[in-house]
Coordinates of C-alpha atoms in Angstrom, one line a residue:
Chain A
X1342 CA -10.5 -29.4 -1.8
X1343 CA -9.8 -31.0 2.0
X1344 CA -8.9 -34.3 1.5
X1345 CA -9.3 -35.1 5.1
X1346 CA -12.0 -33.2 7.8
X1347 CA -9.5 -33.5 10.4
X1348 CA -6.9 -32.0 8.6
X1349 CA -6.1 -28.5 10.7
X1350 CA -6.0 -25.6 8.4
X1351 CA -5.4 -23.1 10.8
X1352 CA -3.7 -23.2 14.6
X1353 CA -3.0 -20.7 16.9
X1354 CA -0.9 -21.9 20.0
X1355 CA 0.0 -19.2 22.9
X1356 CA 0.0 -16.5 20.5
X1357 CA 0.8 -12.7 21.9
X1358 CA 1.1 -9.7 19.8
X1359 CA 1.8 -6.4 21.0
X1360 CA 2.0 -2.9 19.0
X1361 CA 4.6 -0.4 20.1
X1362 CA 1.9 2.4 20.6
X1363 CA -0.4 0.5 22.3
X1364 CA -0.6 0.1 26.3
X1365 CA -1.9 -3.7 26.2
X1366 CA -1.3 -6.5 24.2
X1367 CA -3.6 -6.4 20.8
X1368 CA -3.8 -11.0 21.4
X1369 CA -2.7 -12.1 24.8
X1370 CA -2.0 -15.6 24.9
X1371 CA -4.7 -17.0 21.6
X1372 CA -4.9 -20.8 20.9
X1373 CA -7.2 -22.2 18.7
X1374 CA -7.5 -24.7 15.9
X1375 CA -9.4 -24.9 13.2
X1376 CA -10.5 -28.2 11.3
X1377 CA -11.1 -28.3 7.2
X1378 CA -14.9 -27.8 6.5
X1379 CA -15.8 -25.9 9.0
X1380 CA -16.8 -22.8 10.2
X1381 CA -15.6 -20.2 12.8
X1382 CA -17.3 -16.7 13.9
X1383 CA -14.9 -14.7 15.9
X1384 CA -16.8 -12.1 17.7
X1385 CA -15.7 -9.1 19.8
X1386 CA -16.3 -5.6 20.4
X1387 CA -14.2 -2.7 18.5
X1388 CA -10.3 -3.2 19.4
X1389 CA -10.8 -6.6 20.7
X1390 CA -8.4 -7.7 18.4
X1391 CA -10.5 -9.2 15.6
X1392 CA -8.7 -7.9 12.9
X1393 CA -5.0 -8.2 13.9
X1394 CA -6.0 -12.0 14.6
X1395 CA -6.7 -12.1 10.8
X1396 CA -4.3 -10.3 9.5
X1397 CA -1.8 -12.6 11.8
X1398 CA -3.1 -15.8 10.7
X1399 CA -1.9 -15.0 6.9
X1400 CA 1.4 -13.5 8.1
X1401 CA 0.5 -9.8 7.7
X1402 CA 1.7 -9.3 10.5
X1403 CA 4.1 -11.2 13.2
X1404 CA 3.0 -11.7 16.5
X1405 CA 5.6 -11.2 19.3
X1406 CA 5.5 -15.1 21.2
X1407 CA 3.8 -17.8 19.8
X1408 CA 3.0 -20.1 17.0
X1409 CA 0.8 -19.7 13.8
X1410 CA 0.2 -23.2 12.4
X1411 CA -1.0 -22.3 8.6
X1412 CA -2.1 -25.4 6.1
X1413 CA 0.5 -27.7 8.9
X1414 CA 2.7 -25.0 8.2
X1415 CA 4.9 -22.5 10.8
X1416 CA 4.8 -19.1 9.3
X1417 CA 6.0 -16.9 12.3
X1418 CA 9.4 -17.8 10.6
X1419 CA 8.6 -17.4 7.3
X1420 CA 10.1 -14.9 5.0
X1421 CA 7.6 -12.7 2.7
X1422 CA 8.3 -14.4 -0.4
X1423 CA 7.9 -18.4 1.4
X1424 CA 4.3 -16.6 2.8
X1425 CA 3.2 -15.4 -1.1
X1426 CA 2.7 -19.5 -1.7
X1427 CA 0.7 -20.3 1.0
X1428 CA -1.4 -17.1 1.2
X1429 CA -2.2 -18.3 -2.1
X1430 CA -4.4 -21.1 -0.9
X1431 CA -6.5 -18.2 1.4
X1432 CA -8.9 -15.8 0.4
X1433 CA -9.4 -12.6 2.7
X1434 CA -11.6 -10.3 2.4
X1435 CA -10.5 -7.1 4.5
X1436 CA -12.8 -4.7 6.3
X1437 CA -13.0 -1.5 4.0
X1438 CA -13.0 -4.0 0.9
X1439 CA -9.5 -3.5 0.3
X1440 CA -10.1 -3.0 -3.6
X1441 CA -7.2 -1.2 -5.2
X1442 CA -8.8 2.3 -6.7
X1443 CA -6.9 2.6 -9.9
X1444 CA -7.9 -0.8 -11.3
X1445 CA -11.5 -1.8 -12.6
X1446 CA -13.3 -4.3 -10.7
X1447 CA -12.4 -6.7 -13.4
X1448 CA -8.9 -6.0 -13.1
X1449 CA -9.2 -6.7 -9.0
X1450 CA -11.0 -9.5 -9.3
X1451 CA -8.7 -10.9 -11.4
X1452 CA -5.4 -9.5 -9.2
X1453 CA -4.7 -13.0 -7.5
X1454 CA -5.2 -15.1 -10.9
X1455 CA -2.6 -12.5 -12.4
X1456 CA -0.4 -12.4 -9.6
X1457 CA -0.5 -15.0 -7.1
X1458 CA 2.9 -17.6 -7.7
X1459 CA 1.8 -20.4 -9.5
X1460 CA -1.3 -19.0 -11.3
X1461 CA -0.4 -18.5 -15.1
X1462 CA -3.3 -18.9 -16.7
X1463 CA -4.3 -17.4 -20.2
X1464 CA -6.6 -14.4 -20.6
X1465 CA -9.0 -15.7 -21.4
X1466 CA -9.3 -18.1 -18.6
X1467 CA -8.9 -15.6 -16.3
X1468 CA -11.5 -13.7 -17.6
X1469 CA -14.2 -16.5 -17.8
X1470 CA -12.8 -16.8 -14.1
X1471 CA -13.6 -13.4 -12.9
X1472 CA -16.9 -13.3 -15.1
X1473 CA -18.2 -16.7 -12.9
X1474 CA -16.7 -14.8 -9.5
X1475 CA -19.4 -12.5 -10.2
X1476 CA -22.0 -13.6 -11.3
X1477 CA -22.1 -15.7 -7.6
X1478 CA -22.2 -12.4 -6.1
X1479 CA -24.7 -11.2 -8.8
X1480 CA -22.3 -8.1 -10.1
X1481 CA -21.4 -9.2 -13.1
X1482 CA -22.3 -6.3 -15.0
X1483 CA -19.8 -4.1 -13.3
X1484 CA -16.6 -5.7 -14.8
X1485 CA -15.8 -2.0 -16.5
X1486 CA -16.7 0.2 -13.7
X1487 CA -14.3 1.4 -10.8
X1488 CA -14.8 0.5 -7.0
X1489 CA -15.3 4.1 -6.4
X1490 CA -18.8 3.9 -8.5
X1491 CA -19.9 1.4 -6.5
X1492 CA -22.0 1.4 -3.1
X1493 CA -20.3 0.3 0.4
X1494 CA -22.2 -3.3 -0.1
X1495 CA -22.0 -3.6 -4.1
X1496 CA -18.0 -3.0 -2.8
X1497 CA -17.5 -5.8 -0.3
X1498 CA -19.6 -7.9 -2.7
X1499 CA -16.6 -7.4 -5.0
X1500 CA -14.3 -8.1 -2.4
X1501 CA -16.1 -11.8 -1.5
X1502 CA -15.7 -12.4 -5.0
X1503 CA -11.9 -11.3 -5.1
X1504 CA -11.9 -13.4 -1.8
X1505 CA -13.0 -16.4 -3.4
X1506 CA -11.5 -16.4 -7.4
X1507 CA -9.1 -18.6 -7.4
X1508 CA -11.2 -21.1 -5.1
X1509 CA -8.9 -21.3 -2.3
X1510 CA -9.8 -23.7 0.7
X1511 CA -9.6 -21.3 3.3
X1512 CA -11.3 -18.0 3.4
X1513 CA -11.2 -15.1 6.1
X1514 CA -13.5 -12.5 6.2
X1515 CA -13.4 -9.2 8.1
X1516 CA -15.8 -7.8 9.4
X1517 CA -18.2 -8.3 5.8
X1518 CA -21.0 -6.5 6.8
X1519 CA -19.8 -3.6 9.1
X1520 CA -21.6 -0.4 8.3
X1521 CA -23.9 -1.9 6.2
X1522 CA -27.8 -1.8 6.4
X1523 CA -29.4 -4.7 7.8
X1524 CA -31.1 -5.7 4.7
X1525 CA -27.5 -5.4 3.0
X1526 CA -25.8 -7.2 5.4
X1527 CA -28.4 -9.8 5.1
X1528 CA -27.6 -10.2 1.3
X1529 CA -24.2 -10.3 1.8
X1530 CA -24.8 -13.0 4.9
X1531 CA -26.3 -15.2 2.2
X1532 CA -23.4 -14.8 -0.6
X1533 CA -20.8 -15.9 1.8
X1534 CA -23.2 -18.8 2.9
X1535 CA -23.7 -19.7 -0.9
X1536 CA -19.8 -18.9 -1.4
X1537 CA -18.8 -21.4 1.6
X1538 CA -21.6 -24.4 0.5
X1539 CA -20.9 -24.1 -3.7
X1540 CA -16.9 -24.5 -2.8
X1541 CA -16.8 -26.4 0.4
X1542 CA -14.7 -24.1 1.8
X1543 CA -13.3 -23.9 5.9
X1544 CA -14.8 -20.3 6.4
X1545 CA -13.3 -17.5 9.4
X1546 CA -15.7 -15.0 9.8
X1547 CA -15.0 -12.0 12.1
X1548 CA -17.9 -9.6 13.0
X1549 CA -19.5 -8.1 16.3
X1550 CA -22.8 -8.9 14.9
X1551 CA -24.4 -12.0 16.6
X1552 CA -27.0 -12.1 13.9
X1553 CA -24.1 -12.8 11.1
X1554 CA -23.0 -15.7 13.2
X1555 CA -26.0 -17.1 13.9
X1556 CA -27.1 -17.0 10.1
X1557 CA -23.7 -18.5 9.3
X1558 CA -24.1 -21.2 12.0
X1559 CA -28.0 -21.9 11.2
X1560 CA -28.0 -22.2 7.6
X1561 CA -27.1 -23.4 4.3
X1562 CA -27.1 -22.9 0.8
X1563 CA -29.0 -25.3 -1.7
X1564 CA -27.1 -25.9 -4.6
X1565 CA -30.6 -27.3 -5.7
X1566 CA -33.0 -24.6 -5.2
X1567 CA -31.0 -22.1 -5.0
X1568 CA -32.1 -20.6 -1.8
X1569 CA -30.5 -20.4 1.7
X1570 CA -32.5 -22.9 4.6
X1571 CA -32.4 -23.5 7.9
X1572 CA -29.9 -26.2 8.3
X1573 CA -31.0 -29.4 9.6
X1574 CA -29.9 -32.2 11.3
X1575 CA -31.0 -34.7 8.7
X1576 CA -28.7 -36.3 6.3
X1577 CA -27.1 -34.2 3.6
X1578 CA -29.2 -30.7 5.1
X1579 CA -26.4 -30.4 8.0
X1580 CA -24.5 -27.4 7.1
X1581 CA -20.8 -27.3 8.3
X1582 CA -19.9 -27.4 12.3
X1583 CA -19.3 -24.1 12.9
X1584 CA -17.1 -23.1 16.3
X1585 CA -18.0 -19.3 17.6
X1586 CA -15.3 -17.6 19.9
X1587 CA -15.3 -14.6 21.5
X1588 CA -12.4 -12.2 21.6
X1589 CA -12.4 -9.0 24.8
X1590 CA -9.5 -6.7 24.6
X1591 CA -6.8 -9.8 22.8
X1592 CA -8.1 -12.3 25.1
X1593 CA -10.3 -15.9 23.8
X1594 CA -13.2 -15.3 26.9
X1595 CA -15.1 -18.0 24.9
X1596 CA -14.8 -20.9 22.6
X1597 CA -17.2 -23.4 21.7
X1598 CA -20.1 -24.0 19.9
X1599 CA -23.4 -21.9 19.3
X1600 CA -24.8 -24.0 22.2
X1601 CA -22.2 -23.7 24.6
X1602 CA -22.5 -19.7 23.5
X1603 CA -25.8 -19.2 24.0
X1604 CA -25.5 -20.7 27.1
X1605 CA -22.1 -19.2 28.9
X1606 CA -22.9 -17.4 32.1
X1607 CA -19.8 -14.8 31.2
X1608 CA -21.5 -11.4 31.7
X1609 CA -19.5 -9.7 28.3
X1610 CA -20.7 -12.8 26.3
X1611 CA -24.0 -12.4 27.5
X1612 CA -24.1 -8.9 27.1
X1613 CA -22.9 -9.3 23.8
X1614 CA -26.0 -11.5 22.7
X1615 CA -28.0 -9.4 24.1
X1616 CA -27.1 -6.1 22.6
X1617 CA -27.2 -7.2 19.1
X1618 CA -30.6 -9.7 19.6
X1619 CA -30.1 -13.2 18.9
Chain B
X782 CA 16.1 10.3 27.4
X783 CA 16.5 7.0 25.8
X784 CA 12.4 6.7 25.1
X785 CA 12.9 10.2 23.6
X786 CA 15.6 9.3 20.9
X787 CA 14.1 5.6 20.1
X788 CA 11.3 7.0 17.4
X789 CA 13.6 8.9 15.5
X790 CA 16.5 6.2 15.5
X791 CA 13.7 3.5 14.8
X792 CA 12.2 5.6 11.9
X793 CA 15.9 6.1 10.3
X794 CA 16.6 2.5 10.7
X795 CA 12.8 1.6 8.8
X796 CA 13.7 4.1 6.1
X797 CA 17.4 2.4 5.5
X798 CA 15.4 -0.9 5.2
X799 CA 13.3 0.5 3.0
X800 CA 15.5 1.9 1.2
X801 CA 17.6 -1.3 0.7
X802 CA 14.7 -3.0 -0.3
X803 CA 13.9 -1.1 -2.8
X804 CA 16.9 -0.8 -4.6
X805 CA 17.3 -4.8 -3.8
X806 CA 14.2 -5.3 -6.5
X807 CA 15.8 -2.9 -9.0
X808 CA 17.4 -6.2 -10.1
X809 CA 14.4 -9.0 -8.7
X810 CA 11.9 -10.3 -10.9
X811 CA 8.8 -8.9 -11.3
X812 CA 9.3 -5.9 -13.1
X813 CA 6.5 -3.2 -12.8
X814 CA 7.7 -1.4 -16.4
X815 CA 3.6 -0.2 -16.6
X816 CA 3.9 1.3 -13.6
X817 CA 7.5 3.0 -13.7
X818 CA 6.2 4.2 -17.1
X819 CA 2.7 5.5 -15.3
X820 CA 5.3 7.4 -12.5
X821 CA 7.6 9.1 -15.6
X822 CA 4.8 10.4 -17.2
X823 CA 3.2 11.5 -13.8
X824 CA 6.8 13.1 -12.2
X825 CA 8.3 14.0 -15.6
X826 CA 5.9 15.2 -17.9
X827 CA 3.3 16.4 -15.0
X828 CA 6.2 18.5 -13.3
X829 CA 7.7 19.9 -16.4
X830 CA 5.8 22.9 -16.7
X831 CA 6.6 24.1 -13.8
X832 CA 10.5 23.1 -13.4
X833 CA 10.9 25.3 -16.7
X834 CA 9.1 28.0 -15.7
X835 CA 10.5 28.4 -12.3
X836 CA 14.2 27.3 -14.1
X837 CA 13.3 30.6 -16.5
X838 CA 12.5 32.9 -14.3
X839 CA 15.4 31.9 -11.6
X840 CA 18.0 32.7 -14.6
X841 CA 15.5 36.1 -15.6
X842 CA 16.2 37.0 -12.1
X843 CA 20.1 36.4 -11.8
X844 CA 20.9 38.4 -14.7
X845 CA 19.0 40.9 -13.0
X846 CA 20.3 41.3 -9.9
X847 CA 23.9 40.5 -10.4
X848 CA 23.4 43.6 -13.4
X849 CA 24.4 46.7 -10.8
X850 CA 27.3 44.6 -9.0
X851 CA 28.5 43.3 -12.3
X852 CA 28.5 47.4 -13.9
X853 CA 29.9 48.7 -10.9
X854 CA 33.5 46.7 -11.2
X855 CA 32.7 46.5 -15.1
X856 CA 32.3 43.0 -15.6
X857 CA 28.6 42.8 -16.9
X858 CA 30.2 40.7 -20.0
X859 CA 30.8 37.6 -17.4
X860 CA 26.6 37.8 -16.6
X861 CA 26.5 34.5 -18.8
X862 CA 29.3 32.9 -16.8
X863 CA 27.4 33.7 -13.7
X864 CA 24.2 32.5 -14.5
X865 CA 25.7 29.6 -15.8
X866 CA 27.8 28.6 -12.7
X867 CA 25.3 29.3 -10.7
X868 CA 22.4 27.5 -12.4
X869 CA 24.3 24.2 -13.1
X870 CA 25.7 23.8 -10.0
X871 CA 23.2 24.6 -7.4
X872 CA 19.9 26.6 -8.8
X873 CA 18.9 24.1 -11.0
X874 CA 19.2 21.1 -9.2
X875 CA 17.6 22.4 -5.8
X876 CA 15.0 24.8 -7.0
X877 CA 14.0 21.8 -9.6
X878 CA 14.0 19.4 -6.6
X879 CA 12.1 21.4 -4.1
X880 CA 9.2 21.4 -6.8
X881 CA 9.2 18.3 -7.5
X882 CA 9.2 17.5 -3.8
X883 CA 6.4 19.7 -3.3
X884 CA 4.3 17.9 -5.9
X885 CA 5.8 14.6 -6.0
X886 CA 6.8 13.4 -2.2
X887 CA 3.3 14.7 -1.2
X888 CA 1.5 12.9 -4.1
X889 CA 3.1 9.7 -3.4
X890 CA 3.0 9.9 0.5
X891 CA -1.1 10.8 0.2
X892 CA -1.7 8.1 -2.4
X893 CA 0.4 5.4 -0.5
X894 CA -1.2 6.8 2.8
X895 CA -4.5 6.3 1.0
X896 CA -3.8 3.0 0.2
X897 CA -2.3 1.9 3.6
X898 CA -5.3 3.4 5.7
X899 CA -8.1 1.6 3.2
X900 CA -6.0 -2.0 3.3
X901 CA -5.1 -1.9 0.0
X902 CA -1.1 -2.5 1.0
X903 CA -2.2 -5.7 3.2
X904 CA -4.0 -6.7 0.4
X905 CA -1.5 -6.3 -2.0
X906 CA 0.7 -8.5 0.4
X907 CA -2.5 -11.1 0.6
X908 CA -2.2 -11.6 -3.1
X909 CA 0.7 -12.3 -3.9
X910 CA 2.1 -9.1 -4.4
X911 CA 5.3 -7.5 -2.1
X912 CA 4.3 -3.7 -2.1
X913 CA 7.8 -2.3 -2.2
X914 CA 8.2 -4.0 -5.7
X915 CA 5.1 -2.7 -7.0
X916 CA 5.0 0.5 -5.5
X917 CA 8.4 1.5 -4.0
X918 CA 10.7 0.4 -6.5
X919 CA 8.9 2.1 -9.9
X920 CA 8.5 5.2 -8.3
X921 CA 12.2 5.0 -7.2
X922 CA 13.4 4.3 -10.6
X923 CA 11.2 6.8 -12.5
X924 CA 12.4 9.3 -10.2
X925 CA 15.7 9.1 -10.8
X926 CA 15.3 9.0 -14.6
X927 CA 13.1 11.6 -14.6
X928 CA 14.6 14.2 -11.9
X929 CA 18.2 14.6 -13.7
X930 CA 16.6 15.1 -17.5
X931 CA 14.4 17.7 -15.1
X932 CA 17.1 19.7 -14.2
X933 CA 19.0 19.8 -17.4
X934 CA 15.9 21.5 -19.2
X935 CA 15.5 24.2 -16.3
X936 CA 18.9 24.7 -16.6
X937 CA 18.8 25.2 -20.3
X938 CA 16.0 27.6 -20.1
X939 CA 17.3 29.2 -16.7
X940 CA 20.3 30.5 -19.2
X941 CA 17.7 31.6 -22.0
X942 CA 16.3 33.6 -19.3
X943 CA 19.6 35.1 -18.1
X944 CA 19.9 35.8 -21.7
X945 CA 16.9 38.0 -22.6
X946 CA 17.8 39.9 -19.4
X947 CA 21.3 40.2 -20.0
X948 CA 21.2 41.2 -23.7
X949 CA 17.8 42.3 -25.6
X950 CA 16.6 44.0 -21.9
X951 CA 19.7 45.2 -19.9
X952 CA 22.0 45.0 -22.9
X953 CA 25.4 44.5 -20.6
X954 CA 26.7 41.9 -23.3
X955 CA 26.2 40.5 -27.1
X956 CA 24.6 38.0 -27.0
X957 CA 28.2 35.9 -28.5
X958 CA 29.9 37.2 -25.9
X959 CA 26.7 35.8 -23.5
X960 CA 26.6 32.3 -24.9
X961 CA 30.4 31.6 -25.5
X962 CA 31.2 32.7 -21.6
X963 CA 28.4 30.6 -20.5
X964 CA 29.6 28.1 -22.5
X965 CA 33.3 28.1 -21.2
X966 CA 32.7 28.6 -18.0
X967 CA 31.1 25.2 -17.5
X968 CA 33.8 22.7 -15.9
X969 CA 33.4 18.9 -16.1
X970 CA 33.3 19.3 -12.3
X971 CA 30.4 21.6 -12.8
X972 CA 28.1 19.1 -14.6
X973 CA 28.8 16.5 -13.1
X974 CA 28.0 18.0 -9.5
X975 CA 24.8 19.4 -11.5
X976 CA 24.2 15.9 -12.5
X977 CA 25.0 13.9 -9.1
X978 CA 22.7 16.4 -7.2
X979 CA 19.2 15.6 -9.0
X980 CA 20.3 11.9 -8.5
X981 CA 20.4 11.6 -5.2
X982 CA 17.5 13.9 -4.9
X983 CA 15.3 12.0 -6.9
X984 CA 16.6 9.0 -4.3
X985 CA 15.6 11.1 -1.2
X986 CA 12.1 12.7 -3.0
X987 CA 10.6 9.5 -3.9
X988 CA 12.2 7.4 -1.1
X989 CA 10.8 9.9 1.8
X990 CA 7.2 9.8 0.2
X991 CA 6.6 6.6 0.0
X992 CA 8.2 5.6 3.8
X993 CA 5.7 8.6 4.9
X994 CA 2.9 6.9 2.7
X995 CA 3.5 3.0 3.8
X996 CA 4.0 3.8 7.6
X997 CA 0.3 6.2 7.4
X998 CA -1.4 4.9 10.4
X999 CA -4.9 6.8 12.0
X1000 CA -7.5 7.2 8.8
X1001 CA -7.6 10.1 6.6
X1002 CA -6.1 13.0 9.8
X1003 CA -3.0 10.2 9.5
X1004 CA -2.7 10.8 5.0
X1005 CA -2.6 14.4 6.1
X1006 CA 0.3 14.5 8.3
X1007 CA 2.2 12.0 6.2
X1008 CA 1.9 13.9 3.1
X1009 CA 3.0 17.0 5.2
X1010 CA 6.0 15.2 6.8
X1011 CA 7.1 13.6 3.7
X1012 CA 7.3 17.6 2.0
X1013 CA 9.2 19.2 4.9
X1014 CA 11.9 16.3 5.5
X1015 CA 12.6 15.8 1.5
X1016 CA 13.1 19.7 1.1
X1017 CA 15.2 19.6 4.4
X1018 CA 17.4 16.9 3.2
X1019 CA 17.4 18.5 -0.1
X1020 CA 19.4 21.5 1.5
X1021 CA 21.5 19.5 3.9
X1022 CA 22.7 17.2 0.9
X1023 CA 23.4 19.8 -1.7
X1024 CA 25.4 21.3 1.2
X1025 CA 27.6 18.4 1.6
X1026 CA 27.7 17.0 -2.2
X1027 CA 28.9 20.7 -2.9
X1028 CA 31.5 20.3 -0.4
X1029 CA 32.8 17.0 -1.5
X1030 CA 32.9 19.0 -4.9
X1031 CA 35.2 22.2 -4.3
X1032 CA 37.4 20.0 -2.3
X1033 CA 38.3 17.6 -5.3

């Protein structure tokens, strides 16, 4: 629920992260900001650094120099408990899913209305919840079954759905259709589309597929029809701005919009448009 | 040198943290009683098959071996003292701990492991959830509930063992005579070092899996060596410890 578009939801300034094993910095020197409502696709090739940008931005894990600006908020600081409350307001949905084996998918879908601080709500309400979570990603029929019965995509679909409960304004997604068959990660595409347009949501999206940005950048979901479209320029058809950035070995080599992407003379952005087919 | 002894001296200092934490959230809000319940039933009741038969068969085997040397300077009616001593102080607890380590610090390390390498830690920590209170601390605390009532019952059958040897097989003693010197021999400084030993095993069992699990890094090859690790350095510092609590013991 942004009150303001302006508002920044999410700032990196001269952030640096390095792991003890590794021989180069995982980010070297990231700064970026990101405004409420819109979108951003981080691309980058395996080990660019995708993921641990993610996982920074909620505080998983502390980067080395820098500042992460989270909701107006410095976390680098922050203790673990002071991080529970604003990781609250995000959603993430991790690479491999992230769904814990020993619970139903019921039971993870409903993990952050049962245990994130500030969310008492009754049982039944939770369960109406996790039964509308769902049914958005069209698997409401699994509430008893186990993530292990389920296939790679009918898994992350939980996971966007776990992601996106308790309606929180910011979501980050990793990686969501990695591994997937095209006409999978097509579906999937559209559900975070329909996910972003039905709540209004400031969506990060991390992927090495150009195709997944484009489709995020290009479309939008009508509440109306039902359907995804081609995004327009004409009032009320617009989807969100979206911002694309492109991430080689922990460095930003690009940021800017799909334009300004499709039209940078940087060989490894190129390159990377062109391998995966615009 | 100095790059040589930093992982070792980095790893002892993550496992003191650890450690602190988890017995920090003993007394911190929430309280996972589901799950230390889930870990009893899983340590206690899964390993006790096995503690008792091993526990019978270590007292079976005492009796037996100490039967020539006992004859020989005409002492076989002290074979229940023996077995007693012996079981109580050091048979029980370490034999009972070593199993348990063997099935328990490499069932925790491979399921923590699993859940580490398949993001199901970070997203515990990205909903609201501090993993070392859900997953440390229960398994701590079952442990040590668990590991000490453990050791008592292969102690127990550990002597009914010794017994059958001793009197209805070997016949060196009545089975009065067995019971009562058993009985006797058994100091308060006996049980309590048969007590304080499964303690501070259970500490080190379920402590040692669960660092081995949360720090798994490199997929499925990474569960592996973590389970591995977490079996070998348990059952090391099973030996060391019972070593020094032992000598803490005779010297009081």
């Amino acid at each position: 629920m942004p009150e303001t578009h302006a508002e920044t939801v999410l700032e990196f300034e001269d952030v640096l992260l390095q792991f003890p094993e590794g021989d180069r910095p995982a980010l070297d020197g990231i700064s970026f900001a990101l405004s409420a409502g819109h979108s951003c696709v981080i691309m980058g090739a395996a080990g660019s650094g995708k993921t641990v940008l993610l996982k920074t931005a909620v505080g998983l894990l502390k980067p080395d120099a820098g500042r992460v600006h989270l909701f107006g908020e410095e976390i680098t600081g922050m203790t673990e408990k002071e991080l529970f409350h604003l990781r609250a307001k995000v959603g993430i949905l991790f690479q491999e899913g992230g769904l814990f084996d020993s619970l139903t998918i019921e039971e993870n879908v409903a993990y952050p209305l049962v245990n994130q601080p500030g969310a008492h709500y009754p049982p039944e309400e939770v369960h109406r919840r996790v039964v509308e979570a769902l049914r958005l990603v069209e698997l409401e029929r699994t509430l008893d079954k186990f993530p292990s019965e389920l296939s790679g995509g009918m898994r992350r679909r939980v996971g966007i759905a776990r992601a996106n409960v308790t309606e929180p304004p910011l979501v980050l997604y990793d990686s969501p259709t990695a591994g997937l068959d095209p006409i999978t990660a097509h579906t999937i595409m559209g559900f975070i589309i329909k996910e972003r347009d039905t709540k209004n949501t400031t969506t990060v999206m991390v992927t090495h597929r150009y195709q997944d940005g484009n489709l995020l950048a290009k479309y939008r979901y009508n509440q109306v029809t039902g359907r995804l479209e081609r995004a327009t320029s004409g009032a009320g058809a617009a989807g969100p701005p979206t911002r694309f950035m492109v991430l080689r070995q922990g460095k930003l080599v690009f940021e800017g919009t799909q334009q300004e992407l499709e039209a940078s003379a940087d060989s490894y952005v190129r390159k990377f448009l062109r391998s995966v087919g615009g | 040198m100095l790059d040589f002894l930093k992982p070792p001296v980095l790893a002892f200092q993550e496992f003191f943290l650890l450690a602190g934490r988890a017995f920090r959230n003993i007394f911190r809000k929430p309280h996972y009683f589901d799950d230390i319940s889930l870990q009893m039933d899983l340590i206690g009741v899964g390993s006790l098959p096995i503690v008792a038969l091993t526990g019978f068969f270590t007292g079976a085997i005492m009796a037996l071996q100490m039967s020539r040397a006992l004859n020989q300077y005409g002492a076989a009616s002290t074979v229940g003292q023996i077995v007693s001593i012996s079981l109580v102080r050091e048979m029980g607890p370490v034999l009972s701990a070593l199993l348990v380590a063997g099935r328990n610090a490499s069932g925790i390390a491979s399921e923590l492991g699993s859940m580490k390498v398949t993001e199901q830690i970070d997203a515990m920590r990205a909903l609201g959830t501090d993993p070392i209170q859900k997953l440390v601390t229960p398994r701590l605390i079952a442990m040590c509930i668990v590991l000490p009532l453990l050791v008592v019952i292969a102690d127990f059958i550990g002597m009914i063992g010794g017994y059958l040897v001793a009197c209805p097989l070997l016949k060196l003693t009545t089975a009065t005579q067995y019971w009562s010197s058993a009985w006797r021999a058994l100091e308060y400084n006996d049980i309590a070092q048969g007590l304080l030993k499964p303690f501070v095993f259970a500490v080190v069992i379920s402590l040692v899996g669960c660092f081995y699990g949360i720090r798994t890094t490199g997929g499925t090859q990474g569960v592996g060596l973590a389970t591995t690790r977490a079996v070998v350095v348990s059952s090391v510092w099973i030996f060391v410890l019972t070593f020094f609590i032992g000598k803490l013991f005779v010297s009081l």
